[in-house]
GROMACS .gro file of C-alpha atoms in nm:
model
  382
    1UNK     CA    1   0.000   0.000   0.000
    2UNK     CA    2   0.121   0.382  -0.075
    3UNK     CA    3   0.217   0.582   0.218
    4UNK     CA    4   0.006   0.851   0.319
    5UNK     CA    5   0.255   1.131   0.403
    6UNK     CA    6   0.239   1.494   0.497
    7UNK     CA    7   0.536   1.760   0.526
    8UNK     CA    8   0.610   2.050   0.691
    9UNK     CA    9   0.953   2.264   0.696
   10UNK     CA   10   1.079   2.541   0.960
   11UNK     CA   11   1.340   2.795   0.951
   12UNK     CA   12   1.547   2.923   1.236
   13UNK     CA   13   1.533   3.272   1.346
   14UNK     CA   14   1.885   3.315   1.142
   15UNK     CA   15   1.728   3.198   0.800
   16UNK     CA   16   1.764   3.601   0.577
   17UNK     CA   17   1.403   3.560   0.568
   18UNK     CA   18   1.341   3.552   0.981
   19UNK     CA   19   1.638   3.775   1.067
   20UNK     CA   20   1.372   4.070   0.869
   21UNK     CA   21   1.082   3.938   1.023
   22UNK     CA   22   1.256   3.951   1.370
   23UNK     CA   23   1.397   4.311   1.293
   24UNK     CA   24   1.023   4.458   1.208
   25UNK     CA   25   0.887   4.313   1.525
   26UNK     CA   26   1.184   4.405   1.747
   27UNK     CA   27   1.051   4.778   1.611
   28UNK     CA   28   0.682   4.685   1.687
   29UNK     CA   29   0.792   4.646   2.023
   30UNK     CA   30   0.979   4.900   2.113
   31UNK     CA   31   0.695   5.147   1.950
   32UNK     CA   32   0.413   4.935   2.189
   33UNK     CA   33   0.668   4.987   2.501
   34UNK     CA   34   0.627   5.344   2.520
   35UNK     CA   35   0.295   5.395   2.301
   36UNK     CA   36   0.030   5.129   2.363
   37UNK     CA   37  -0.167   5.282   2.046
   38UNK     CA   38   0.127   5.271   1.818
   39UNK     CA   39   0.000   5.163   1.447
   40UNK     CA   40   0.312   4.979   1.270
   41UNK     CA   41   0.339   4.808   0.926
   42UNK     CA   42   0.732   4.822   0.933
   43UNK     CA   43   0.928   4.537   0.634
   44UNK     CA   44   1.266   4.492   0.641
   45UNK     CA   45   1.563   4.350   0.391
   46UNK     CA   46   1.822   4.200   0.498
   47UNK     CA   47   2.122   4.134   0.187
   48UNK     CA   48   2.523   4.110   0.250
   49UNK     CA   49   2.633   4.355   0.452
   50UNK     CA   50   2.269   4.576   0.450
   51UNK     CA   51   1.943   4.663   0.626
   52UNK     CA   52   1.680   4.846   0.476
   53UNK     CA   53   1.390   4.931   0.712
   54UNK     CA   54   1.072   5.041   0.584
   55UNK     CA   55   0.685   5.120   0.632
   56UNK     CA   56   0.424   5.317   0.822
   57UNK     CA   57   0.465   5.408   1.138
   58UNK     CA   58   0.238   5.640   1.354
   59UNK     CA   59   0.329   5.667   1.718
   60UNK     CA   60   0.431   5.901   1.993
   61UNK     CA   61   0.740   5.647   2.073
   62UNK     CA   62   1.115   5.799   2.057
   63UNK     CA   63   1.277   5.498   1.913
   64UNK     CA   64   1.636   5.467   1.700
   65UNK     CA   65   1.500   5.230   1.462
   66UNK     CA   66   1.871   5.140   1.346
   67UNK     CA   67   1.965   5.048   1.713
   68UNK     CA   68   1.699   4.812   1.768
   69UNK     CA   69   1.808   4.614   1.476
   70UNK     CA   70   2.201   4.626   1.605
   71UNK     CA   71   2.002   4.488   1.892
   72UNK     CA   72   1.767   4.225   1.700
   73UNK     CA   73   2.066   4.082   1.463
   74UNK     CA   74   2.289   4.002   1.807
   75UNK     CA   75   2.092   3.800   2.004
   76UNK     CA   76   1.984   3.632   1.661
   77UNK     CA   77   2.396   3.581   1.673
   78UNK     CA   78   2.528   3.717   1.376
   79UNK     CA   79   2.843   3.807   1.556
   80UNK     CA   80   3.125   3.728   1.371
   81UNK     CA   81   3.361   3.887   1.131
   82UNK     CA   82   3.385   3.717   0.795
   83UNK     CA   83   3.062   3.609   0.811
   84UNK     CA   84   2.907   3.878   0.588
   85UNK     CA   85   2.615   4.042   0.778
   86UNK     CA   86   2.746   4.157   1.137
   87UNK     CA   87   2.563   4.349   1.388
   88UNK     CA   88   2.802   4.625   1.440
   89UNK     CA   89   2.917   4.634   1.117
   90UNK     CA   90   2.619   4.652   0.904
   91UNK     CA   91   2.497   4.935   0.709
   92UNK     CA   92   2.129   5.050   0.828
   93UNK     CA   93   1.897   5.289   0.624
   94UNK     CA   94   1.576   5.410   0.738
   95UNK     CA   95   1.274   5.461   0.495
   96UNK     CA   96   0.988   5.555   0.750
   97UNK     CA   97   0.673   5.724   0.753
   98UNK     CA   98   0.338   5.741   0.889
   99UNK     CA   99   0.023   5.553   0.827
  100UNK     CA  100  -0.194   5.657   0.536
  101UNK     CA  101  -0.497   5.908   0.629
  102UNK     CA  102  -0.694   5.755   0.408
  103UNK     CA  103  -0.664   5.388   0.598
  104UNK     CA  104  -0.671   5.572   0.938
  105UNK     CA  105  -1.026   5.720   0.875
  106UNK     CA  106  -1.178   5.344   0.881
  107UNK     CA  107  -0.959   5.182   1.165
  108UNK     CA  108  -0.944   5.453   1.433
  109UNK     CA  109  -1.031   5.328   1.797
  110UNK     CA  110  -1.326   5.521   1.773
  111UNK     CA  111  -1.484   5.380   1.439
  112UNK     CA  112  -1.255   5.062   1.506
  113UNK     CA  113  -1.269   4.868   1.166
  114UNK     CA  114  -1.026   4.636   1.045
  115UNK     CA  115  -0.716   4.779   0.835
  116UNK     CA  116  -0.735   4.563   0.571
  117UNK     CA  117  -1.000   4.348   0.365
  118UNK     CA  118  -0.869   3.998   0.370
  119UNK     CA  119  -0.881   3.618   0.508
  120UNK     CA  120  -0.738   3.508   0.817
  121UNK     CA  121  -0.729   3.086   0.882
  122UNK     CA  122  -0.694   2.919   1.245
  123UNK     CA  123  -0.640   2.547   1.316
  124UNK     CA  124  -0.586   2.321   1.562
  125UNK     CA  125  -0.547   1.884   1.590
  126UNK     CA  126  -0.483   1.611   1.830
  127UNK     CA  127  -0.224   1.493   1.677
  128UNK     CA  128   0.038   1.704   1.935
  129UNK     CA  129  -0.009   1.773   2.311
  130UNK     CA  130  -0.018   2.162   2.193
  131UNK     CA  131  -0.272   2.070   1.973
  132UNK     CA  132  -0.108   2.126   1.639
  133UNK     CA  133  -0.033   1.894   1.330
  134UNK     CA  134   0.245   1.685   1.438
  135UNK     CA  135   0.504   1.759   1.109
  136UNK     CA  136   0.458   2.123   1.190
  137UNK     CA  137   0.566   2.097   1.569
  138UNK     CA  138   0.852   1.877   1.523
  139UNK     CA  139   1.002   2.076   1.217
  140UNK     CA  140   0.904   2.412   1.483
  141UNK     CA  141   1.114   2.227   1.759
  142UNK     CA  142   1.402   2.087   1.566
  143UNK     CA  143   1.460   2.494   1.453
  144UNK     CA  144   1.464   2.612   1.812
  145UNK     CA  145   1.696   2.307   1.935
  146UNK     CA  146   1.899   2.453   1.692
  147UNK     CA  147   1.886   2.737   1.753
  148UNK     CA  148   1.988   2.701   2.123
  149UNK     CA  149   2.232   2.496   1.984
  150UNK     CA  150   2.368   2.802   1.776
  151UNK     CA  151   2.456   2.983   2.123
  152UNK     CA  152   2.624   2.726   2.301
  153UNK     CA  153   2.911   2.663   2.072
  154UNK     CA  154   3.047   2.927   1.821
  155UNK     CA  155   3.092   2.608   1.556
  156UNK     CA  156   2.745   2.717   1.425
  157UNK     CA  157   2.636   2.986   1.266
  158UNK     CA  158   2.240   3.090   1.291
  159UNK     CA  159   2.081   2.987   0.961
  160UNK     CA  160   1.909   2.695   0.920
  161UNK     CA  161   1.590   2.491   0.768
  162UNK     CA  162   1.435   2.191   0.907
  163UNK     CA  163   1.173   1.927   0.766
  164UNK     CA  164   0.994   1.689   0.875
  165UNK     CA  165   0.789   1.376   0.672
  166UNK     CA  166   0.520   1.227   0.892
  167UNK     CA  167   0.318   0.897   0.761
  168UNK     CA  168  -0.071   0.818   0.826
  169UNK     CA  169  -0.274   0.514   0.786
  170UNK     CA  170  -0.554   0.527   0.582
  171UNK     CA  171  -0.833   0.658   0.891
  172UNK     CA  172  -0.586   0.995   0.965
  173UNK     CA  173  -0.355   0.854   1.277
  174UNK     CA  174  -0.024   0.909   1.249
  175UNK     CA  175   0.188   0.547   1.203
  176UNK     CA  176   0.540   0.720   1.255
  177UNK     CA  177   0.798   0.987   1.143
  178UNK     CA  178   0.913   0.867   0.746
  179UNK     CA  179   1.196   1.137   0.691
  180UNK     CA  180   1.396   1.431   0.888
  181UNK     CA  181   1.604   1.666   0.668
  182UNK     CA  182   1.835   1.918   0.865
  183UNK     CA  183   2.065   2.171   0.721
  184UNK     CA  184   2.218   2.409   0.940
  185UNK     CA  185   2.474   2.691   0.845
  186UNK     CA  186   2.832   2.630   1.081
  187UNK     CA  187   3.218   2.743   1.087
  188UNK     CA  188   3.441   2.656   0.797
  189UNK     CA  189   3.638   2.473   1.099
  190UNK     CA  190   3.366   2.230   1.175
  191UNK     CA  191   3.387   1.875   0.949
  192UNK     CA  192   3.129   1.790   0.815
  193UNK     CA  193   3.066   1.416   0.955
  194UNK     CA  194   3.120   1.605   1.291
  195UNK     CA  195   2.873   1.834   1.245
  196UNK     CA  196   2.624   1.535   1.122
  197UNK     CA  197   2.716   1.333   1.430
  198UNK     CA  198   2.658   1.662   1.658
  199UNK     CA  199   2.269   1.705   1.505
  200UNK     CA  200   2.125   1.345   1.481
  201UNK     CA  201   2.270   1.302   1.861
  202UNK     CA  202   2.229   1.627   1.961
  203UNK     CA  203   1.939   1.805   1.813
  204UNK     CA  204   1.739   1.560   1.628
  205UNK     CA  205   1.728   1.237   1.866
  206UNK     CA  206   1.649   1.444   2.149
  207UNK     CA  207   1.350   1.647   1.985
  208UNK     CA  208   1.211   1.275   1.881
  209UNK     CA  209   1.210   1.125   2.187
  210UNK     CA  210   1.022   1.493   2.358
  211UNK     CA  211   0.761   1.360   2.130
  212UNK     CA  212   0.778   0.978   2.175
  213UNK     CA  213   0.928   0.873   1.858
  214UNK     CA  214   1.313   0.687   1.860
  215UNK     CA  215   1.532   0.800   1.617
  216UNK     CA  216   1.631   0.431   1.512
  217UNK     CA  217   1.315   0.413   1.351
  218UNK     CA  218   1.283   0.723   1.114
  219UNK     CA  219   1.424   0.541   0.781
  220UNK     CA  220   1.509   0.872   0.595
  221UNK     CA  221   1.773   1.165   0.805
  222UNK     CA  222   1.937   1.380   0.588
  223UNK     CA  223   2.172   1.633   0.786
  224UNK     CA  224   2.323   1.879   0.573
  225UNK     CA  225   2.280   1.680   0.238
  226UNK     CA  226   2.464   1.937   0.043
  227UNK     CA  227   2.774   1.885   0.260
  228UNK     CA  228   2.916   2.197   0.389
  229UNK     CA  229   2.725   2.522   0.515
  230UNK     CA  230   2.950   2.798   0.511
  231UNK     CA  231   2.787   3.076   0.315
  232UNK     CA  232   2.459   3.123   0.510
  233UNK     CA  233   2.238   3.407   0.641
  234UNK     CA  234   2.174   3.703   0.506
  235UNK     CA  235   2.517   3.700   0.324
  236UNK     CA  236   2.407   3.364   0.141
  237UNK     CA  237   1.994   3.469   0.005
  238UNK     CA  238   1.859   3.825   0.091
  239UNK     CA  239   1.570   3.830   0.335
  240UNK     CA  240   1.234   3.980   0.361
  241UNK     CA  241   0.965   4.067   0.632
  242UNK     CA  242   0.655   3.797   0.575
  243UNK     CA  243   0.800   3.580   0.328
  244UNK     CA  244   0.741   3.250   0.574
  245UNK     CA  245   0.346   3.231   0.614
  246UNK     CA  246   0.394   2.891   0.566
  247UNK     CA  247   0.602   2.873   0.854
  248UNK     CA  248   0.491   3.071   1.088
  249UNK     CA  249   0.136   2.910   1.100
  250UNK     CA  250   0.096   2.526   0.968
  251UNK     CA  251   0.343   2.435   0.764
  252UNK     CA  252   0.047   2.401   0.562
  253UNK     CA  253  -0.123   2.160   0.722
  254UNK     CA  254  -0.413   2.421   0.767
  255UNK     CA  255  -0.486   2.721   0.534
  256UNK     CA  256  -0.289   3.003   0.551
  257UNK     CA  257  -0.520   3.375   0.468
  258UNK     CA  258  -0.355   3.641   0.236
  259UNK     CA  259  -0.145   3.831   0.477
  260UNK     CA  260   0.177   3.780   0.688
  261UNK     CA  261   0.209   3.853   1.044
  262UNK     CA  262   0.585   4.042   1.183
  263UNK     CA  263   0.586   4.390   1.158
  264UNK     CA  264   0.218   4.480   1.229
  265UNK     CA  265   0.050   4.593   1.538
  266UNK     CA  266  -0.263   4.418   1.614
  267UNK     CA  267  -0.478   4.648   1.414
  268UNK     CA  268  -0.377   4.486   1.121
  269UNK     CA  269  -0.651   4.171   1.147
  270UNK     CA  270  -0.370   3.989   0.873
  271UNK     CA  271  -0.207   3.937   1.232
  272UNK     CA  272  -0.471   3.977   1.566
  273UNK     CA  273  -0.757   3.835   1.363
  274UNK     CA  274  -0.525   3.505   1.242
  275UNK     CA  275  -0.402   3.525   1.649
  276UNK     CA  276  -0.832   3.471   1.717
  277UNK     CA  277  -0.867   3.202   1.484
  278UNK     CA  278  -0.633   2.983   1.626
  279UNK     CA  279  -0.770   3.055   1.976
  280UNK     CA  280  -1.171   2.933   1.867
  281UNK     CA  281  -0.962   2.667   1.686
  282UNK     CA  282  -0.768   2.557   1.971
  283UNK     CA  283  -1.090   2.571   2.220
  284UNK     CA  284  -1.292   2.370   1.971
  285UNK     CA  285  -1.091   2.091   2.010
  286UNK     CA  286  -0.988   2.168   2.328
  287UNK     CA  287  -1.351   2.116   2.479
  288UNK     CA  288  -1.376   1.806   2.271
  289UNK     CA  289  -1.612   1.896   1.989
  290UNK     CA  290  -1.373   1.794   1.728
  291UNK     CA  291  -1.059   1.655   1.669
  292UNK     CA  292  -0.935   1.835   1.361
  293UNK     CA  293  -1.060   2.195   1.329
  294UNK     CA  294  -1.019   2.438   1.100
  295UNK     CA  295  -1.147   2.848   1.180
  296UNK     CA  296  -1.186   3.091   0.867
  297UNK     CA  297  -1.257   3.475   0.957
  298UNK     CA  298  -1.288   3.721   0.694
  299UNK     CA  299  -1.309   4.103   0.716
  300UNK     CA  300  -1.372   4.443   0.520
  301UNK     CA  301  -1.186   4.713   0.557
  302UNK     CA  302  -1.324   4.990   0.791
  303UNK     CA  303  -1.574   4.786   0.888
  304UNK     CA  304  -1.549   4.577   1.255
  305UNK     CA  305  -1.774   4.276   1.211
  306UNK     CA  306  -1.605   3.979   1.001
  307UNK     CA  307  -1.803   3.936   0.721
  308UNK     CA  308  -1.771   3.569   0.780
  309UNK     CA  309  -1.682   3.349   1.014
  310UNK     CA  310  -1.666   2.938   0.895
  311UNK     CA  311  -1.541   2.651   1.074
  312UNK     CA  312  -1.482   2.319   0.901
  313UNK     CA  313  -1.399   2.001   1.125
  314UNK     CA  314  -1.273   1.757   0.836
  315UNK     CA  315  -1.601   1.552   0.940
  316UNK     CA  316  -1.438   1.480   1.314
  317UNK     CA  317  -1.756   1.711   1.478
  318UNK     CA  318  -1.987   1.603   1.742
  319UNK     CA  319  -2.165   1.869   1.662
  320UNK     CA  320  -2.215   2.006   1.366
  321UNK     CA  321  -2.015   2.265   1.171
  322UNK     CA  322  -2.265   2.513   1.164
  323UNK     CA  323  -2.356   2.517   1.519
  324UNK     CA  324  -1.984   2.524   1.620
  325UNK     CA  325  -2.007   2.827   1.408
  326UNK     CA  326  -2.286   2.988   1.601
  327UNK     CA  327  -2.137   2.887   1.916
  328UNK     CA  328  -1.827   3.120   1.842
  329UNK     CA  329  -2.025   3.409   1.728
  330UNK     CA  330  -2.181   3.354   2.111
  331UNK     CA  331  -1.874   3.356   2.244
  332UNK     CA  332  -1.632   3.547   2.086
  333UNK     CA  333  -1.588   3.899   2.024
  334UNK     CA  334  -1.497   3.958   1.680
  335UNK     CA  335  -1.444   4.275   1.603
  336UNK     CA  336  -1.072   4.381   1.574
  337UNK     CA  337  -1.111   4.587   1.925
  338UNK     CA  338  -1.274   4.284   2.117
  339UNK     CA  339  -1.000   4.062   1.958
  340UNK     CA  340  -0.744   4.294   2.117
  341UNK     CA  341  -0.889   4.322   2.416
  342UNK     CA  342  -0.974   3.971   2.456
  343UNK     CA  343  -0.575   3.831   2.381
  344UNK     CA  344  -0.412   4.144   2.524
  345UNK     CA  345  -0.256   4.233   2.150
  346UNK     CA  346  -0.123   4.589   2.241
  347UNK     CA  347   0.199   4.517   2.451
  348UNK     CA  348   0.548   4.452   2.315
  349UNK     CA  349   0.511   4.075   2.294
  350UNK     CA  350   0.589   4.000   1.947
  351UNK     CA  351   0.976   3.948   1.863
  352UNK     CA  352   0.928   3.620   2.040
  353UNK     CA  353   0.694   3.484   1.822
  354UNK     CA  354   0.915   3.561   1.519
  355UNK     CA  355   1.195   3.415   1.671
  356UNK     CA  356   1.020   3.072   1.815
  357UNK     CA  357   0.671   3.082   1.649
  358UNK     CA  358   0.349   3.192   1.692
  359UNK     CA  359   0.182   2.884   1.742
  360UNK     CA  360   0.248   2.584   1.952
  361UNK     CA  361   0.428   2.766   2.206
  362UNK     CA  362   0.218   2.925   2.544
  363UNK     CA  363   0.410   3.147   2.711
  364UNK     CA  364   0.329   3.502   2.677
  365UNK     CA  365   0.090   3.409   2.402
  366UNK     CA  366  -0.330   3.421   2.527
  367UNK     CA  367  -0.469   3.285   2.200
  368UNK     CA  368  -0.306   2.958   2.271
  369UNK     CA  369  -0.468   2.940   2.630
  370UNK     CA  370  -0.800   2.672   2.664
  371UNK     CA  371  -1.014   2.925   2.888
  372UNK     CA  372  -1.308   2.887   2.670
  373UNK     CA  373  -1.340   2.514   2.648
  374UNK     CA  374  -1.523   2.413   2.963
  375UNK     CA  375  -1.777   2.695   2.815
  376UNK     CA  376  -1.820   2.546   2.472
  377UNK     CA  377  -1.856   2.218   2.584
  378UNK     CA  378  -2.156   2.346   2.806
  379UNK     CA  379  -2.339   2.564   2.534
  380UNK     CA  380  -2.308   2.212   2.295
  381UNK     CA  381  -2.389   2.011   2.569
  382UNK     CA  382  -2.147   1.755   2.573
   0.00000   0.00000   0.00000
């Protein structure tokens, strides 16, 4: 019989693509630090040897946007001379300025609409403890192994890509793990069969095992399958601000909406509305209503009521879909202002969840917390 198999890859917080989305949140929160009400859509670039920092920001915050990227790029750990992107060596430039008028007249606190028309997707599954598809967490944790990994010897350098191959029988439960692929950017001075012996022992057998699976049994590791990893980071493949939807929600296990998430404070629904999803998501299942669940809010701009709201539970319901539905509208607050308030969306919380993720991971993030379970199994009666 053909194997049923799903994958998912990760990046490390030192892949060009993350160091960008880590420098525009790094400015989101230092602007929320000092101005709760800051409105930020800041991108970033990140090439050999060069920042550029750009977008609409609005906020009463004194902040040296170049300095908080010096900041961001060190304890990322691109440290080193040689390496071609260095924090106190790269050139910064600054292309700021404020929000749009035009988008401001719809999304003020007072009228309160969402800033942007668009599709925002939530999900959650029992196939982890934090209730997320399985290939997704373990590529998520094999990156940050690494990257803890990256600061404890100064053999590695920050970029890096995991990916992870899980197999299903034919009903949906997972049967094992089919194939782990790590590459992972080190010193010229490391050998390479070293550096393979380091990972599978260090990094990948350990991240297994968190999640009961030995790594004698996964019939397909590839570390570093191009041999060496010298020229990495931004140095190796300029980086942008959003460019890893993928993986920064599912690794497309779930659908991802139109919009990326760093660099946006939570007025921007692409973000706070995609943080709500995964919260009804997560509760659905949570409370026991489903075991695969999938949350779809959509939104005009200006206007503060989602024009939809759809969840879809792959057939794995108690209940039905449609009443789950209902039950959310009951529940939840939907409007870009209750969503703040609700997941408490306007403090400097977000260069974390570049860095680590945004889902899967609880601490300092409310939409991944269960409050609303107990509640949702009442209202269905279960």
């Amino acid at each position: 019989m053909e194997k049923r198999l799903f994958t998912s890859e990760c990046v490390t917080n030192g892949h060009p693509d993350k160091v960008a989305d880590s420098i525009s949140d790094a400015i989101l929160d230092a602007c929320l630090a000092q101005d709760p009400a800051s409105r930020v859509a800041c991108e970033t670039m990140v090439t050999t040897d060069f920042c550029l920092i750009c977008g609409e920001i609005t906020t009463k915050a004194q902040v040296d946007y170049a300095k908080v990227a010096r900041e961001a790029i060190r304890s990322i750990g691109y440290i080193y001379d040689g390496d071609g992107f260095n924090a106190d060596t790269v050139e910064i430039q600054c292309r700021i300025h404020t929000q749009s008028a035009d988008i401001a007249l719809g999304t003020n606190d007072e009228v309160g609409g969402a800033g942007d028309q668009g599709m925002m997707f939530g999900g959650a599954c029992t196939q982890t403890p934090e209730l997320m598809p399985l290939s997704a967490a373990l590529s998520r944790a094999l990156c940050n192994r690494l990257t803890q990994c990256v600061h404890s010897t100064d053999l590695l350098r920050p970029d890096g890509k995991t990916q992870v191959t899980v197999e299903f029988d034919e009903t949906g439960k997972v049967v094992g793990i089919d194939t782990v692929v790590v590459s992972v950017m080190h010193a010229a001075a490391f050998d390479i069969e070293e550096l393979r012996r380091y990972i599978r022992e260090g990094v990948i057998a350990p991240v297994l095992k968190d999640y009961g699976f030995d790594i004698a049994d996964v019939p397909h590791i590839h570390i570093n399958p191009t041999g060496h990893f010298v020229i990495g980071g931004p140095n190796g493949d300029t980086g942008l601000t959003g460019r890893k939807i993928i993986v920064d929600t599912y690794g497309g296990y779930f659908s991802h909406g139109g919009g990326a998430f760093s660099g946006k404070d939570p007025t921007k629904v692409d973000r706070s509305a995609a943080y709500m999803a995964r919260y009804m998501a997560k509760n659905l299942v949570a409370a026991g209503l489903a075991t695969q669940i999938q949350v779809q809010l959509a939104y005009a701009i200006g206007v503060a009521e989602p024009v939809s709201v759809r969840v879809d539970s792959y057939g794995t319901g108690k209940i039905s879909d449609e009443t789950m539905t209902e039950l959310l509208r009951r529940t939840c607050n939907l409007t870009p202002a209750g969503i703040i308030r609700k997941l408490d969306l306007r403090r400097p919380i977000y260069a974390a969840t570049a860095a680590v993720g945004h889902f899967g991971v609880e601490e300092n993030r409310p939409w991944e917390q269960t409050d609303l379970a107990e509640e949702l199994k009442k209202l269905a009666g279960i």
